[in-house]
Coordinates of C-alpha atoms and ligand atoms in Angstrom, one line a residue:
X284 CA 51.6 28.5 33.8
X285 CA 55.2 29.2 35.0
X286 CA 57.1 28.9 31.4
X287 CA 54.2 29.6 29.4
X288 CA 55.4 32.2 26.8
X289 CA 53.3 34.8 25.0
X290 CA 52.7 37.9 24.2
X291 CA 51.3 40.9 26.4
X292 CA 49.1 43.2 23.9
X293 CA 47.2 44.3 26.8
X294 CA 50.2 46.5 27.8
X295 CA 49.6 48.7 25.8
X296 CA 45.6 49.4 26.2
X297 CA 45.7 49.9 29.9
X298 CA 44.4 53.6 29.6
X299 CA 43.1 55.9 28.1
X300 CA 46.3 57.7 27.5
X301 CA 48.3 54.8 26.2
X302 CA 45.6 53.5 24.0
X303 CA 45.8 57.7 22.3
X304 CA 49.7 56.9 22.0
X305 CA 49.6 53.9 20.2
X306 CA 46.5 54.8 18.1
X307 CA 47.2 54.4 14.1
X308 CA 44.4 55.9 12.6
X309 CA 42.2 59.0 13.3
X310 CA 39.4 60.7 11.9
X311 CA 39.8 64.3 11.0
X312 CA 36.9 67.2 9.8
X313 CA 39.3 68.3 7.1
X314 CA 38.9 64.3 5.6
X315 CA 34.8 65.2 5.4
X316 CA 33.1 65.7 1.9
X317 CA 29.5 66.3 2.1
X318 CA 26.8 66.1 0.2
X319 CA 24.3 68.6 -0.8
X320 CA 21.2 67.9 -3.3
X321 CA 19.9 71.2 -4.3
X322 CA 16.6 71.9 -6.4
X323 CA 14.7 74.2 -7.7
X324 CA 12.5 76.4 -6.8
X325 CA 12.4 78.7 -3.5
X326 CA 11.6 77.9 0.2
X327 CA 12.2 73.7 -0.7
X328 CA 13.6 72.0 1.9
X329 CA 12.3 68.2 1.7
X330 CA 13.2 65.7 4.0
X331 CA 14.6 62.7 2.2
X332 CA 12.2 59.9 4.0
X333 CA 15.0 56.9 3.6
X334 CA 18.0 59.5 4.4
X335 CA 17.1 61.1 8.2
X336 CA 18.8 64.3 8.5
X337 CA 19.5 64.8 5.0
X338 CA 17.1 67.3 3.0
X339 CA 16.9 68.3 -0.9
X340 CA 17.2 72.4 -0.6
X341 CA 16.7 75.2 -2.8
X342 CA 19.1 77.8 -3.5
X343 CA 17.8 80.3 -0.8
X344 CA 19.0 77.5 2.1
X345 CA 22.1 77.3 0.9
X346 CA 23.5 80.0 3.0
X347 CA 22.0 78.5 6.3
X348 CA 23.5 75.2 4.9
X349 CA 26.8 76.6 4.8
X350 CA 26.8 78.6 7.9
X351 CA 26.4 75.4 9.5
X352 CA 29.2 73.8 7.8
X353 CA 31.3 76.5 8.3
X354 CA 30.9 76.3 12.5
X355 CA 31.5 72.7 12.3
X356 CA 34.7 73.3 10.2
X357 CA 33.5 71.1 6.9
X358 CA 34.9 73.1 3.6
X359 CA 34.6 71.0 1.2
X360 CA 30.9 69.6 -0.8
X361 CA 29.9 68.1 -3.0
X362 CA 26.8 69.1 -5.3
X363 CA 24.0 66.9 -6.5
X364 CA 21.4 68.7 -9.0
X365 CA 17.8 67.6 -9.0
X366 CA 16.4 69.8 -11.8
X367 CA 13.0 70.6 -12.7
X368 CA 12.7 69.4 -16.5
X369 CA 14.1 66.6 -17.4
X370 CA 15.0 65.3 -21.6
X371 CA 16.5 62.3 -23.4
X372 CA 20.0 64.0 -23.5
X373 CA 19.9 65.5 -20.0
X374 CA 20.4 69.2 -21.3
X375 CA 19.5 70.8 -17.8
X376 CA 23.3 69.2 -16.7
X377 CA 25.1 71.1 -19.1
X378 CA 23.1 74.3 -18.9
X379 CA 24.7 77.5 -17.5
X380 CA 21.8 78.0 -15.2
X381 CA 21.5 74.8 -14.3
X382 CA 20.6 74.2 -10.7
X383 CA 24.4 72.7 -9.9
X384 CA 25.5 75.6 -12.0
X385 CA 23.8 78.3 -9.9
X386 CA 24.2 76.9 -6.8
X387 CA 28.0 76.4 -7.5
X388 CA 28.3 80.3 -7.8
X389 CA 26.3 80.8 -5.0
X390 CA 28.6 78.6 -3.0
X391 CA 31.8 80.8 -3.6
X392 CA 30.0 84.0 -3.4
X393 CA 29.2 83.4 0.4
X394 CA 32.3 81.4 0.8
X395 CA 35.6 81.5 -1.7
X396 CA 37.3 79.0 0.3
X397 CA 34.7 76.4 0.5
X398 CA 36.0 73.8 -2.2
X399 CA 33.1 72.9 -4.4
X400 CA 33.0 69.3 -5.8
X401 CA 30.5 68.8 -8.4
X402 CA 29.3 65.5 -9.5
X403 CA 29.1 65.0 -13.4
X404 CA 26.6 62.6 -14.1
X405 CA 23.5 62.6 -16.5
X406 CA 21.0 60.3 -14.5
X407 CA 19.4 63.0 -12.6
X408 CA 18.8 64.9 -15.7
X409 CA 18.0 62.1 -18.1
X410 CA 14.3 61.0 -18.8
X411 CA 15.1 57.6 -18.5
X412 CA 17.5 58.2 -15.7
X413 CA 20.5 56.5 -17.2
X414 CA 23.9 57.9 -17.0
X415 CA 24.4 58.1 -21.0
X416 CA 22.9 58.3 -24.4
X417 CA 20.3 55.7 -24.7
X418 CA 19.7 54.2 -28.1
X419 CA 17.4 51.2 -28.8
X420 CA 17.7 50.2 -25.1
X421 CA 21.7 50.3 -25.4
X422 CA 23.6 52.7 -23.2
X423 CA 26.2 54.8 -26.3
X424 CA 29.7 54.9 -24.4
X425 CA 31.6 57.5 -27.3
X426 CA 28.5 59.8 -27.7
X427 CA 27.8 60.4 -24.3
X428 CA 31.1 61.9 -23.6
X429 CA 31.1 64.8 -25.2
X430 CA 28.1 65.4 -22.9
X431 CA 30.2 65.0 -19.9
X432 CA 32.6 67.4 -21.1
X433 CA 30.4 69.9 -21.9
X434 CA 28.9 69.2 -17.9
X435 CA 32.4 69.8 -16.3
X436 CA 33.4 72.5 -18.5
X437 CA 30.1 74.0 -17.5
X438 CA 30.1 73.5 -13.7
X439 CA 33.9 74.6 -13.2
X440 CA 33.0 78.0 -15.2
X441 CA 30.1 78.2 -12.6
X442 CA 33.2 78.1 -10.3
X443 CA 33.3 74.1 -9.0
X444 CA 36.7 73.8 -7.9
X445 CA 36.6 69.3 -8.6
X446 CA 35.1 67.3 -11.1
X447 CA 33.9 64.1 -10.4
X448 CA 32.4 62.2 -12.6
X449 CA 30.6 59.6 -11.6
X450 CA 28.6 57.3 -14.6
X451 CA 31.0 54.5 -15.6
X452 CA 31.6 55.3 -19.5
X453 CA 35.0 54.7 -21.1
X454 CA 37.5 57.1 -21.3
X455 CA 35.2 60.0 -19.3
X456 CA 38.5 61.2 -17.6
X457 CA 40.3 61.2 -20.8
X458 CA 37.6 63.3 -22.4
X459 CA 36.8 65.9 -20.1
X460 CA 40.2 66.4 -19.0
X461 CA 40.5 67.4 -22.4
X462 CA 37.5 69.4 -22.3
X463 CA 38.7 71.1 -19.5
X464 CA 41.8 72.1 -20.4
X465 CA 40.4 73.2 -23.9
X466 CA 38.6 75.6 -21.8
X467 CA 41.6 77.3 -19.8
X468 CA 40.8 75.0 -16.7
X469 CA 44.3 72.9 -16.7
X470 CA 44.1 73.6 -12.4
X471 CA 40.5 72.2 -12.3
X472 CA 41.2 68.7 -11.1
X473 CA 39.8 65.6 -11.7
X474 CA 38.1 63.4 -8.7
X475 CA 37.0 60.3 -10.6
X476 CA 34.6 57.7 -9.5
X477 CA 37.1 55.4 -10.7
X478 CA 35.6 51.8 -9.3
X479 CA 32.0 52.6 -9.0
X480 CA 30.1 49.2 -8.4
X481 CA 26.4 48.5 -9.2
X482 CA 25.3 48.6 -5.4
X483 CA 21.9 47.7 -3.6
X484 CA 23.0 50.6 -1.3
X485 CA 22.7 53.2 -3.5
X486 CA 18.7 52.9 -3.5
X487 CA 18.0 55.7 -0.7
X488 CA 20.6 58.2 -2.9
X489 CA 18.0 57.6 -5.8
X490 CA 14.9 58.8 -4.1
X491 CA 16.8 61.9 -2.9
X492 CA 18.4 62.4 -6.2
X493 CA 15.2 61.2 -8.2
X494 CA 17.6 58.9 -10.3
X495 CA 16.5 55.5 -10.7
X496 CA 16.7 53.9 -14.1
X497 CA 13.4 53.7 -16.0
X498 CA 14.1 50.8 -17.5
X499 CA 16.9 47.9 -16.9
X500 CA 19.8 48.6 -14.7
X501 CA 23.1 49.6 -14.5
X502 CA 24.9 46.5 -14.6
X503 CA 26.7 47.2 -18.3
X504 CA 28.2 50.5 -17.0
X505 CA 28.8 49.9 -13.0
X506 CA 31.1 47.3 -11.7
X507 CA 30.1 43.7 -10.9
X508 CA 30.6 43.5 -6.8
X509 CA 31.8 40.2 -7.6
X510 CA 34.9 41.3 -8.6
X511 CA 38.4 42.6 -7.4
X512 CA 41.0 42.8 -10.2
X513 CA 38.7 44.9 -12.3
X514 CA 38.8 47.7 -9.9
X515 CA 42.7 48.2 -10.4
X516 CA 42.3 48.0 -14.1
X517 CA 39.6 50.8 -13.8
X518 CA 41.8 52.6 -11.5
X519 CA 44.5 52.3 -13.9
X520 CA 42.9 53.9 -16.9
X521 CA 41.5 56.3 -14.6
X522 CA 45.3 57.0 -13.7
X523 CA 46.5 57.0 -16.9
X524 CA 43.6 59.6 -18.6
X525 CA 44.9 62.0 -16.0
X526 CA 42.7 61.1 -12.6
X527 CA 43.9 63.6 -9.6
X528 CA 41.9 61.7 -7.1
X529 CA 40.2 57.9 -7.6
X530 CA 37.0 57.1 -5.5
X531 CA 36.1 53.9 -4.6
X532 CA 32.3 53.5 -3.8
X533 CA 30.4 52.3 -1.9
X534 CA 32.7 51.7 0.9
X535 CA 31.7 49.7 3.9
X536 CA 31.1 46.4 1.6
X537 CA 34.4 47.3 -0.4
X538 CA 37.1 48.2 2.2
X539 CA 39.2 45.6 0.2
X540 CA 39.2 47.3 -2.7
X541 CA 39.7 50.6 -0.9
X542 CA 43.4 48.8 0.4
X543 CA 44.1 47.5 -3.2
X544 CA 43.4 50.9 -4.6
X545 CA 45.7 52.6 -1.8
X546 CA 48.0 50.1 -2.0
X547 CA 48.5 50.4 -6.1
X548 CA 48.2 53.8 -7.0
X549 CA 50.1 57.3 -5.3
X550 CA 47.0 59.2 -6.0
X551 CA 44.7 60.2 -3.1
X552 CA 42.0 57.7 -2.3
X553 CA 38.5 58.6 -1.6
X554 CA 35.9 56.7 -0.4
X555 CA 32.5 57.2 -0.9
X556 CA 30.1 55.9 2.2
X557 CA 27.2 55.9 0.5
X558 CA 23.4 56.7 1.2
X559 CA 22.2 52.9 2.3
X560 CA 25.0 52.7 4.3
X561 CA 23.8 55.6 6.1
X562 CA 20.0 54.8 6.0
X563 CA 21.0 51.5 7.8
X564 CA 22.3 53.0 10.7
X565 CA 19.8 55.6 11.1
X566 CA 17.1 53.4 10.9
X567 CA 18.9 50.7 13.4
X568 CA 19.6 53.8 15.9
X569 CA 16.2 55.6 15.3
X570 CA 15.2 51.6 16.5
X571 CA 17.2 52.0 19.8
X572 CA 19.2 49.1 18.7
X573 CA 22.9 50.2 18.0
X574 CA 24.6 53.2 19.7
X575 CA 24.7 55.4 16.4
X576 CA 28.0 57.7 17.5
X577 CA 30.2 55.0 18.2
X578 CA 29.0 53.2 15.0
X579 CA 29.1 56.1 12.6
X580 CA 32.5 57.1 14.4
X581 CA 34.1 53.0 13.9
X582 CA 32.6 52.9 10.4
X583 CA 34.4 56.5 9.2
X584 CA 37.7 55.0 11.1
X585 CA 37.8 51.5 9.2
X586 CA 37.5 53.1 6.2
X587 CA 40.6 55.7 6.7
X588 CA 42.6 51.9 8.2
X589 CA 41.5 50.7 4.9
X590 CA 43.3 53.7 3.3
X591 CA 40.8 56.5 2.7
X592 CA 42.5 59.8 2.7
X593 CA 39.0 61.5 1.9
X594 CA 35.3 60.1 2.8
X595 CA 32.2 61.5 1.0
X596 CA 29.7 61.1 3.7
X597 CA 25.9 62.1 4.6
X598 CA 27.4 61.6 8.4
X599 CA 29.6 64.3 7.8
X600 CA 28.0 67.1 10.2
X601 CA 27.4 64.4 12.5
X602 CA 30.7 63.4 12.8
X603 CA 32.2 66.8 12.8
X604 CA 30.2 67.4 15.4
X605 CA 31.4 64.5 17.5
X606 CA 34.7 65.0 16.9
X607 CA 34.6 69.0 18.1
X608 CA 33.2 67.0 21.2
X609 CA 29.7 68.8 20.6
Ligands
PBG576 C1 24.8 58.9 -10.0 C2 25.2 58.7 -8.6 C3 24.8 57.6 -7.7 C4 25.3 57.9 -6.5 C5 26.1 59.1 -6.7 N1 26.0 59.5 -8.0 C6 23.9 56.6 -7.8 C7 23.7 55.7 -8.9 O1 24.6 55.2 -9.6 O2 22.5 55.4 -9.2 C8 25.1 57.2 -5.3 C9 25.3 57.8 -4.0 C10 24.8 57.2 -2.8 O3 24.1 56.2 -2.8 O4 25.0 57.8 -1.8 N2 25.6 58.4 -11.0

């Protein structure tokens, strides 16, 4: 043992204190997007069975909602409509009363300074629950984005402070960027799902957001989880039609891709934990099998060391929580 030579790592993890001063990653509330489904109707607040803790509400919670967000020091969300009526084209996204639409207003009348996100999709409001145009069984890329633009330009005159649009067509950044600043919103910026792969985890999301295709999949629009390269060629175009901020989701299966994105582009990186990733833990936890804090808290870190400046995440008031020391 005398000459053995190595290295002492353990120096530096003999307390508490030490371990704090050579930390390289933390978790902070202002890095917290959450989510908030909103329906209509008055007095709704359903629990989402496959989500615990996560509800679909009606516009007359959304003041308690934001109360609660504002005492744990979350300001920014991000809306998801579930509307009544639903049509072939999705009209009820791109209506001014729309339930994102109403609830956006609502949002910045009890509180200005919350940033509103709204997602600009079409599968919640589509009969068939695809994200586009659907013609003889084929999803229409050009068509279905002047639909998009007409969504964003609708949601940020409701007051939405982000667009992020979220369903995988060609050149959606390009074309409602341009809506946008066709409207007078060139300060409305653009938070793209820019590598959006077609994940098994989104299934919980789709029972809260009542969203599942009706037919088929959406394998022609969302990425193959297969693949790498392809997500910094969709970053790119993303990049290039003008993207302010690129999401990568999900995230826990894809913190490579979270690092690549990081690594390639200067824009801010968000990652989007999505709804199985938080069903899983919930369930394991509600099991007694996993110490949820310390696994919610480990999972939000790794994806900030994998380079997420933002997380979209249903553990968001749970982890703002933890991290007041509540
Ligand atoms: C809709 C959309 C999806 C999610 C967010 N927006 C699901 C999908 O593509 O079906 C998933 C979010 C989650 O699982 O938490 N385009």
């Amino acid at each position: 043992m005398k000459d053995l030579k190595f290295n002492r790592h353990r120096r530096l993890r003999q307390s508490e204190n030490l371990r704090a001063m050579v930390r390289e990653n933390f978790l902070r509330t202002d890095d917290l997007i959450y989510p908030l489904f909103v329906v209509e109707g008055d007095n709704v607040k359903n629990p989402v069975a496959s989500m615990p803790g996560v509800y679909q509400i009606s516009l007359d919670y959304l003041k308690e909602e934001l109360d609660e967000l504002n005492r744990l020091g979350i300001y920014s969300i991000i809306l998801f409509g579930v509307p009544a009526e639903k049509d072939a084209l999705g009209k009820s996204a791109y209506d001014a009363n729309g339930i994102v639409q109403q609830a956006a207003r609502l949002v910045k009348e009890y509180y200005p300074e919350m940033v509103v996100v709204a997602d600009t999709c079409l599968c919640q409001y589509t009969d068939h629950g695809h994200c586009g145009i659907v013609e003889g069984g084929k999803i229409l890329n050009d068509p279905t984005l002047d639909l998009l633009a007409k969504t964003a330009v609708s949601q940020a005159e409701a007051g939405a402070d982000i667009i992020a649009p979220s369903n995988m067509m060609d050149g959606f950044v390009a074309a409602i960027r341009k809506g946008l600043d066709e409207a007078g919103f060139i300060d409305v910026p653009i938070m793209s799902y820019a590598v959006k792969f077609s994940s098994s985890f989104y299934g919980p999301f789709r029972d809260a957001a009542h969203s599942s295709p009706q037919f088929g999949d959406r394998r022609t629009y969302q990425m193959d989880p297969a693949n790498r390269k392809e997500a910094l060629r969709e970053a790119q175009s993303d990049m290039e039609e003008g993207a302010d901020f690129l999401i990568v989701k999900p995230a826990l299966s894809y913190l490579d891709i979270i690092r690549d994105v990081k690594n390639e582009f200067n824009a801010p990186v968000v990652a989007y934990n999505v709804s199985g990733e938080y069903s899983m833990i919930k369930a394991a936890a509600a099991n007694g099998w996993v110490d949820e804090k310390a696994m919610v808290m480990e999972k939000l870190t790794s994806m900030k060391r994998a380079g997420a400046d933002l997380i979209i995440t249903y553990a968001a008031k749970d982890a703002a929580a933890w991290i007041k020391g509540e």
